[in-house]
Amino acid sequence: MRKYFDFDKLGTNYRKEIIGGLTTFLAMAYILVVNPLMLSLDAVPDLPDAMRMDKGAVFVATALAAAVGSLFMGIIARYPIGLAPGMGLNAFFAFSVVLAGGIPWQTALTGVLFSGLIFIVLSLSGLRELIINAIPTQLKFAVGAGIGLFITFLGFQQADIIVADPNTLVALGDLTKGPTLLAIFGILITIIMMVRKINGAIFYGMIMTTVVGMITGLIDVPTKIVDKVPSVAPTFGAAFEVFSNDPSSLLTAQFLVVVITFLFVDFFDTAGTLVAVANQAGLMKNDKLPRAGKALLADSLATVSGAVLGTSTTTSYIESTAGVAAGAKTGFAAIVTGVLFLLALFFSPLLMVITAHVTAPALIIVGVLMVSSLGNIEWKNFEMAVPAFFTIIAMPLTYSIATGIAIGFLFYPITMLLSGRRKEIHPIMYALWIIFLLYFIFIK
């Protein structure tokens, strides 16, 4: 084991790796609560049950997908990176695809499955470098920042800090309401712990907010701590139902845009996370990422597994940097993280009482972390600033990550051509321009 993970070469040991894996788990564990609430559209009232995914099944699918993904990453790629259903991608799945797009959640899972299968093909071939290089770095940063604003907006909505208004579309909510005050407490306590650089701050913030909610009577006290694992049957294999029920729905431009968006966001989110974690752990060699293909393969296999189990796209987590800071340097830490996600399956009673007002601070804080990429955009370069800005602002304003990406990608070739920079536009960007134009003509 020590030899396989190069413990001696990397100057690490079992203790450091176990602590690092535990730290990564604590930093990521909030997804076990957030994802079931997100995919079940728990914060949206008066929806038909057919539009809501079963929270217990999604909880199990989330834990299993995180465990499988982390184990794949640890064993195959040997990186100290934990995986789980991604923030932003789950919001796109629930709010853009299912709620706004009217696509059944079963078909949305099929979209996740297709994106994972395509990701596998790209990971096993040289196409991944071609696609990464085709899309401008500025737009990659813009997508990350836009998703950050979008999930922050979702967080404010779920906390009832921002509410609908017939005159101005949105307005400040009633901040004296008990659940809203609980969410504000969660935001403040999480910010304090983040500023103090406490590992697992988001998870601890949710725990403290839940305890306060129970003390004040705003949250039900669980009757059990440990219980049998909920059934995953309501979501398991649902991604295959469309093939027998409505296969023609897979041949629409709308479904194609869904698949491309899942693939795009996962692809570049994973690449960015791999580079960030590898840099921090000192694993980069000559500015190149060793075993990059294996890491991307592990990520894509996790996405396929998650789709079959019944959850949105599984991806690499930037929270893994917390584990690296605690000493993790090898894939053994990722294995520890995966095993802890398996153990979490038995603690569903503790997690299932948590409400959207408790998870809202996690969305807001993760959004803050994601918009940091704004600083990497060349705002003085107007031909790049325009598509980047439209990508970012359109996501929260149209309530759709896909629409934001589409608008930005439509403006990019136009501004670049008009500025005389035609040679810098990759042919793939023209192909995406046509796809997104058809998206607006036939879908929007």
Coordinates of C-alpha atoms in Angstrom, one line a residue:
M1 CA 0.0 0.0 0.0
R2 CA 2.7 2.5 1.0
K3 CA 4.6 1.6 -2.2
Y4 CA 1.6 1.9 -4.5
F5 CA 0.8 5.4 -3.2
D6 CA 4.5 6.5 -3.0
F7 CA 4.3 7.4 0.6
D8 CA 8.1 7.6 1.1
K9 CA 8.6 9.6 -2.2
L10 CA 6.0 12.1 -1.3
G11 CA 6.9 12.4 2.4
T12 CA 3.6 11.2 3.8
N13 CA 2.3 8.5 6.1
Y14 CA -1.0 6.8 7.1
R15 CA -1.7 9.3 9.8
K16 CA -1.4 12.3 7.5
E17 CA -3.5 10.7 4.8
I18 CA -6.3 9.6 7.2
I19 CA -6.5 13.1 8.7
G20 CA -6.4 14.6 5.2
G21 CA -9.2 12.3 4.0
L22 CA -11.3 13.0 7.1
T23 CA -10.8 16.8 6.6
T24 CA -11.9 16.6 3.0
F25 CA -15.0 14.6 4.0
L26 CA -16.0 17.2 6.6
A27 CA -15.5 20.0 4.1
M28 CA -17.7 18.1 1.5
A29 CA -20.3 16.5 3.8
Y30 CA -22.8 19.4 3.4
I31 CA -23.6 17.9 0.0
L32 CA -25.3 15.0 1.7
V33 CA -27.9 17.4 2.9
V34 CA -28.0 20.0 0.2
N35 CA -28.3 17.6 -2.8
P36 CA -31.5 15.8 -1.7
L37 CA -33.2 19.1 -0.9
M38 CA -32.0 20.6 -4.2
L39 CA -33.0 17.7 -6.5
S40 CA -36.4 17.2 -4.7
L41 CA -37.1 21.0 -5.3
D42 CA -38.0 21.1 -1.6
A43 CA -37.9 24.9 -1.5
V44 CA -40.5 25.2 -4.3
P45 CA -44.1 24.9 -3.1
D46 CA -47.1 23.5 -4.9
L47 CA -45.3 21.2 -7.3
P48 CA -46.7 17.9 -8.5
D49 CA -45.0 14.9 -6.9
A50 CA -43.9 13.6 -10.3
M51 CA -41.5 16.6 -10.6
R52 CA -39.9 15.9 -7.2
M53 CA -37.2 13.2 -6.7
D54 CA -37.4 11.1 -3.6
K55 CA -35.2 12.7 -0.9
G56 CA -34.2 9.5 0.8
A57 CA -33.3 7.9 -2.5
V58 CA -31.3 11.0 -3.6
F59 CA -29.5 10.9 -0.2
V60 CA -28.4 7.3 -0.8
A61 CA -27.4 8.1 -4.4
T62 CA -25.4 11.1 -3.3
A63 CA -23.5 9.2 -0.7
L64 CA -22.8 6.2 -3.0
A65 CA -21.8 8.4 -5.9
A66 CA -19.4 10.3 -3.7
A67 CA -18.0 7.1 -2.3
V68 CA -17.6 5.5 -5.7
G69 CA -16.1 8.6 -7.2
S70 CA -13.6 9.2 -4.4
L71 CA -12.6 5.5 -4.5
F72 CA -12.1 5.7 -8.2
M73 CA -10.0 8.8 -7.9
G74 CA -7.9 7.3 -5.1
I75 CA -7.3 3.9 -6.6
I76 CA -7.1 4.8 -10.4
A77 CA -5.5 8.3 -10.4
R78 CA -4.0 8.2 -6.9
Y79 CA -4.9 11.9 -6.2
P80 CA -6.1 13.2 -2.8
I81 CA -9.4 14.4 -4.3
G82 CA -12.9 13.7 -3.1
L83 CA -15.8 13.6 -5.5
A84 CA -19.5 14.1 -5.1
P85 CA -22.5 15.5 -7.0
G86 CA -21.4 19.0 -7.9
M87 CA -22.9 22.3 -6.6
G88 CA -24.1 24.4 -9.6
L89 CA -24.7 21.3 -11.6
N90 CA -27.4 20.1 -9.2
A91 CA -28.9 23.6 -9.4
F92 CA -28.9 23.4 -13.2
F93 CA -30.4 19.9 -13.1
A94 CA -33.3 20.9 -10.7
F95 CA -34.1 24.5 -11.5
S96 CA -33.1 24.9 -15.2
V97 CA -33.8 21.5 -16.7
V98 CA -36.7 20.1 -14.5
L99 CA -38.4 23.2 -13.2
A100 CA -37.9 25.7 -15.9
G101 CA -37.4 23.4 -18.9
G102 CA -40.2 21.0 -18.0
I103 CA -38.0 18.0 -18.7
P104 CA -38.8 14.9 -16.4
W105 CA -36.1 14.3 -13.9
Q106 CA -35.7 10.8 -15.3
T107 CA -34.8 12.3 -18.7
A108 CA -32.5 14.7 -17.0
L109 CA -30.7 11.8 -15.4
T110 CA -30.3 10.4 -18.9
G111 CA -28.6 13.6 -19.9
V112 CA -26.2 13.2 -17.0
L113 CA -25.6 9.6 -18.1
F114 CA -24.9 10.7 -21.7
S115 CA -22.5 13.5 -20.6
G116 CA -20.6 11.0 -18.5
L117 CA -20.3 8.5 -21.3
I118 CA -19.0 11.3 -23.7
F119 CA -16.6 12.3 -20.9
I120 CA -15.3 8.8 -20.8
V121 CA -14.6 8.8 -24.5
L122 CA -12.9 12.2 -24.3
S123 CA -10.8 11.0 -21.3
L124 CA -9.6 8.0 -23.2
S125 CA -8.7 10.0 -26.3
G126 CA -6.8 13.1 -27.2
L127 CA -10.0 15.1 -27.7
R128 CA -10.1 16.4 -24.2
E129 CA -7.0 18.7 -24.8
L130 CA -8.6 19.8 -28.1
I131 CA -11.8 20.9 -26.4
I132 CA -10.1 22.5 -23.4
N133 CA -7.9 24.6 -25.7
A134 CA -10.9 25.5 -28.0
I135 CA -12.9 27.4 -25.4
P136 CA -11.3 30.7 -24.3
T137 CA -9.9 30.8 -20.8
Q138 CA -12.0 34.0 -20.2
L139 CA -15.2 32.2 -20.9
K140 CA -14.2 29.3 -18.6
F141 CA -13.7 31.8 -15.7
A142 CA -17.0 33.5 -16.6
V143 CA -19.0 30.2 -16.4
G144 CA -17.6 29.5 -13.0
A145 CA -18.4 33.0 -11.7
G146 CA -21.9 32.9 -13.3
I147 CA -22.7 29.6 -11.6
G148 CA -21.5 31.1 -8.3
L149 CA -23.9 34.0 -8.6
F150 CA -26.7 31.7 -9.6
I151 CA -26.4 29.4 -6.6
T152 CA -26.0 32.4 -4.3
F153 CA -29.2 33.7 -5.7
L154 CA -30.8 30.3 -5.0
G155 CA -29.4 30.4 -1.4
F156 CA -30.9 33.9 -0.8
Q157 CA -34.3 32.6 -2.1
Q158 CA -34.3 29.5 0.0
A159 CA -33.5 31.6 3.1
D160 CA -36.4 33.9 2.1
I161 CA -33.9 36.8 2.3
I162 CA -34.8 37.5 -1.4
V163 CA -38.5 37.1 -2.3
A164 CA -40.6 37.6 -5.4
D165 CA -42.1 41.0 -6.0
P166 CA -44.8 41.8 -8.7
N167 CA -43.4 45.3 -9.2
T168 CA -39.6 44.8 -9.2
L169 CA -39.4 41.0 -9.8
V170 CA -37.4 40.6 -6.6
A171 CA -37.2 42.4 -3.2
L172 CA -35.8 42.0 0.3
G173 CA -37.8 39.5 2.4
D174 CA -39.1 39.8 5.9
L175 CA -35.9 39.4 8.0
T176 CA -37.8 39.1 11.2
K177 CA -39.3 35.7 10.4
G178 CA -37.9 32.8 12.5
P179 CA -36.6 30.6 9.6
T180 CA -35.0 33.6 7.9
L181 CA -33.3 34.6 11.1
L182 CA -32.0 31.0 11.4
A183 CA -30.6 31.2 7.9
I184 CA -28.9 34.6 8.6
F185 CA -27.4 33.0 11.8
G186 CA -26.0 30.2 9.6
I187 CA -24.5 32.7 7.2
L188 CA -22.8 34.6 9.9
I189 CA -21.4 31.6 11.8
T190 CA -20.1 30.1 8.6
I191 CA -18.4 33.3 7.6
I192 CA -16.8 33.6 11.0
M193 CA -15.4 30.0 10.7
M194 CA -14.3 30.6 7.1
V195 CA -12.5 33.7 8.0
R196 CA -10.8 31.8 10.9
K197 CA -9.8 29.2 8.3
I198 CA -11.5 26.3 10.1
N199 CA -11.5 23.2 8.0
G200 CA -15.1 21.9 7.3
A201 CA -16.5 25.4 8.1
I202 CA -19.5 24.9 5.8
F203 CA -20.4 21.6 7.4
Y204 CA -19.9 22.8 10.9
G205 CA -22.0 25.8 10.2
M206 CA -24.9 23.6 9.1
I207 CA -24.6 21.5 12.2
M208 CA -24.6 24.6 14.5
T209 CA -27.5 26.1 12.6
T210 CA -29.4 22.9 12.9
V211 CA -28.8 22.7 16.7
V212 CA -30.0 26.3 17.1
G213 CA -33.0 25.5 15.0
M214 CA -33.9 22.5 17.2
I215 CA -33.4 24.6 20.4
T216 CA -35.7 27.3 19.1
G217 CA -38.3 24.8 17.7
L218 CA -37.8 25.8 14.1
I219 CA -36.5 22.3 13.2
D220 CA -37.8 18.9 14.3
V221 CA -35.6 16.9 16.7
P222 CA -34.8 13.5 15.1
T223 CA -36.1 10.5 17.0
K224 CA -33.1 8.4 16.0
I225 CA -29.4 9.0 15.2
V226 CA -28.7 5.8 13.3
D227 CA -31.2 3.9 11.2
K228 CA -31.4 1.6 8.2
V229 CA -30.3 3.0 4.9
P230 CA -33.2 4.5 2.9
S231 CA -34.2 2.7 -0.3
V232 CA -32.5 3.9 -3.6
A233 CA -35.2 2.1 -5.7
P234 CA -37.1 5.3 -6.6
T235 CA -34.2 6.7 -8.5
F236 CA -32.0 3.7 -9.3
G237 CA -32.0 3.0 -13.1
A238 CA -34.5 5.8 -13.8
A239 CA -32.0 7.2 -16.3
F240 CA -32.9 4.3 -18.6
E241 CA -36.7 4.7 -18.5
V242 CA -36.8 7.2 -21.4
F243 CA -35.5 4.6 -23.8
S244 CA -38.8 2.7 -23.4
N245 CA -41.2 5.5 -22.6
D246 CA -40.2 8.4 -24.9
P247 CA -37.0 7.9 -26.9
S248 CA -37.9 10.7 -29.3
S249 CA -37.3 13.2 -26.5
L250 CA -33.6 12.4 -26.8
L251 CA -33.4 13.7 -30.3
T252 CA -34.4 17.3 -29.5
A253 CA -32.2 20.4 -29.5
Q254 CA -33.3 21.0 -25.9
F255 CA -31.9 17.7 -24.7
L256 CA -28.7 18.3 -26.7
V257 CA -28.1 21.6 -24.9
V258 CA -28.7 19.9 -21.6
V259 CA -26.1 17.2 -22.3
I260 CA -23.6 19.8 -23.6
T261 CA -24.0 22.0 -20.5
F262 CA -23.6 19.0 -18.1
L263 CA -20.5 18.0 -20.0
F264 CA -19.0 21.4 -20.3
V265 CA -19.4 22.5 -16.7
D266 CA -18.2 19.1 -15.4
F267 CA -15.2 19.0 -17.8
F268 CA -13.8 22.3 -16.9
D269 CA -14.7 22.2 -13.3
T270 CA -12.8 19.0 -13.0
A271 CA -9.8 20.2 -14.9
G272 CA -9.6 23.4 -12.7
T273 CA -9.9 21.4 -9.5
L274 CA -7.2 18.9 -10.5
V275 CA -4.8 21.6 -11.3
A276 CA -5.5 23.5 -8.1
V277 CA -5.2 20.5 -5.8
A278 CA -2.2 19.1 -7.6
N279 CA -0.5 22.5 -7.3
Q280 CA -1.2 22.8 -3.6
A281 CA 0.0 19.2 -3.0
G282 CA 3.2 19.8 -5.0
L283 CA 2.3 17.1 -7.5
M284 CA 2.7 19.1 -10.7
K285 CA 5.7 18.2 -12.9
N286 CA 7.1 20.8 -15.3
D287 CA 3.7 22.6 -15.2
K288 CA 2.0 19.4 -16.3
L289 CA -0.5 17.2 -14.4
P290 CA 0.7 13.6 -14.1
R291 CA -1.9 10.9 -14.7
A292 CA -4.4 13.6 -15.9
G293 CA -6.1 11.1 -18.2
K294 CA -6.7 8.7 -15.3
A295 CA -8.1 11.5 -13.1
L296 CA -10.5 12.6 -15.8
L297 CA -11.5 9.0 -16.4
A298 CA -12.2 8.5 -12.6
D299 CA -14.4 11.6 -12.7
S300 CA -16.3 10.5 -15.8
L301 CA -16.9 7.0 -14.3
A302 CA -18.2 8.6 -11.2
T303 CA -20.7 10.7 -13.2
V304 CA -22.0 7.6 -15.0
S305 CA -22.3 5.7 -11.7
G306 CA -24.1 8.6 -10.1
A307 CA -26.6 8.9 -13.1
V308 CA -27.4 5.2 -12.7
L309 CA -27.9 5.6 -9.0
G310 CA -30.0 8.7 -9.4
T311 CA -28.2 11.9 -8.8
S312 CA -26.9 14.9 -10.8
T313 CA -23.3 15.1 -12.2
T314 CA -20.6 13.8 -9.8
T315 CA -17.4 15.9 -10.0
S316 CA -14.1 16.7 -8.3
Y317 CA -14.4 19.0 -5.3
I318 CA -12.2 22.0 -4.7
E319 CA -12.8 21.4 -1.0
S320 CA -10.2 18.7 -1.3
T321 CA -7.7 21.5 -0.9
A322 CA -8.7 21.5 2.8
G323 CA -7.5 17.9 3.0
V324 CA -4.3 18.7 1.3
A325 CA -3.7 21.5 3.7
A326 CA -4.2 19.0 6.5
G327 CA -1.4 16.7 5.1
A328 CA -3.0 14.6 2.3
K329 CA -0.8 14.0 -0.7
T330 CA -2.0 10.6 -2.2
G331 CA -5.0 8.7 -3.3
F332 CA -5.2 7.0 0.1
A333 CA -6.8 10.1 1.5
A334 CA -9.5 9.9 -1.3
I335 CA -10.1 6.3 -0.3
V336 CA -10.6 7.4 3.3
T337 CA -13.1 10.1 2.1
G338 CA -15.0 7.5 0.1
V339 CA -15.3 5.1 3.1
L340 CA -16.6 7.9 5.3
F341 CA -19.3 8.7 2.7
L342 CA -20.3 5.0 2.9
L343 CA -20.6 5.2 6.7
A344 CA -22.7 8.4 6.4
L345 CA -25.4 6.2 4.9
F346 CA -26.4 5.0 8.3
F347 CA -27.0 8.5 9.7
S348 CA -29.9 9.6 7.6
P349 CA -32.2 10.5 10.5
L350 CA -29.8 13.3 11.5
L351 CA -29.5 14.6 8.0
M352 CA -33.1 14.3 6.8
V353 CA -34.5 16.8 9.4
I354 CA -32.4 19.6 8.0
T355 CA -34.4 22.2 6.1
A356 CA -33.7 24.5 3.1
H357 CA -33.1 27.4 5.5
V358 CA -30.2 25.5 7.0
T359 CA -28.6 24.6 3.7
A360 CA -29.1 28.1 2.2
P361 CA -25.9 29.4 3.9
A362 CA -23.9 26.6 2.2
L363 CA -25.1 27.7 -1.2
I364 CA -24.3 31.4 -0.5
I365 CA -20.8 30.7 0.8
V366 CA -20.0 28.3 -2.1
G367 CA -21.2 31.0 -4.4
V368 CA -18.7 33.4 -2.8
L369 CA -15.9 31.0 -3.4
M370 CA -16.9 30.4 -7.0
V371 CA -17.1 34.1 -8.1
S372 CA -13.4 34.5 -7.2
S373 CA -12.7 33.7 -10.9
L374 CA -14.0 37.2 -11.7
G375 CA -10.6 38.5 -10.9
N376 CA -9.0 36.4 -13.7
I377 CA -11.2 38.0 -16.5
E378 CA -9.6 40.7 -18.6
W379 CA -12.3 43.3 -18.2
K380 CA -10.3 46.0 -20.1
N381 CA -10.4 43.7 -23.2
F382 CA -13.9 44.7 -24.4
E383 CA -14.3 41.9 -27.0
M384 CA -13.7 39.4 -24.3
A385 CA -15.5 41.3 -21.5
V386 CA -18.8 41.4 -23.4
P387 CA -19.3 37.6 -23.8
A388 CA -17.9 37.0 -20.3
F389 CA -20.2 39.5 -18.7
F390 CA -23.3 38.3 -20.5
T391 CA -22.5 34.7 -19.5
I392 CA -22.2 35.7 -15.9
I393 CA -25.2 38.0 -15.6
A394 CA -27.6 35.9 -17.7
M395 CA -27.4 32.9 -15.4
P396 CA -29.1 34.4 -12.3
L397 CA -31.3 36.8 -14.3
T398 CA -32.7 34.1 -16.6
Y399 CA -32.6 31.5 -13.8
S400 CA -30.7 29.2 -16.2
I401 CA -27.0 28.2 -16.3
A402 CA -27.5 26.8 -19.9
T403 CA -28.9 30.1 -21.1
G404 CA -26.0 32.0 -19.6
I405 CA -23.5 29.8 -21.4
A406 CA -25.5 30.0 -24.6
I407 CA -25.7 33.8 -24.6
G408 CA -21.9 34.2 -23.9
F409 CA -21.0 31.7 -26.5
L410 CA -23.2 33.4 -29.1
F411 CA -21.5 36.8 -28.5
Y412 CA -17.9 35.5 -28.4
P413 CA -17.4 34.8 -32.1
I414 CA -19.3 38.1 -33.0
T415 CA -17.1 40.4 -30.8
M416 CA -13.9 38.6 -31.8
L417 CA -14.7 38.8 -35.6
L418 CA -15.6 42.5 -35.3
S419 CA -12.4 43.2 -33.5
G420 CA -10.3 41.6 -36.2
R421 CA -9.3 38.6 -34.1
R422 CA -10.8 35.9 -36.4
K423 CA -7.7 33.7 -36.3
E424 CA -8.1 33.3 -32.5
I425 CA -11.5 31.6 -32.9
H426 CA -11.3 27.8 -32.8
P427 CA -13.6 26.0 -35.3
I428 CA -15.3 24.2 -32.4
M429 CA -16.6 27.6 -31.2
Y430 CA -18.4 28.1 -34.5
A431 CA -20.0 24.7 -34.1
L432 CA -21.1 25.6 -30.5
W433 CA -22.4 29.0 -31.9
I434 CA -24.7 27.1 -34.3
I435 CA -25.9 24.7 -31.6
F436 CA -26.8 27.5 -29.2
L437 CA -28.4 29.6 -32.0
L438 CA -30.7 26.7 -32.7
Y439 CA -31.3 26.4 -29.0
F440 CA -32.8 29.9 -28.9
I441 CA -34.7 29.6 -32.2
F442 CA -36.4 26.3 -31.4
I443 CA -36.4 26.0 -27.6
K444 CA -36.5 29.6 -26.2

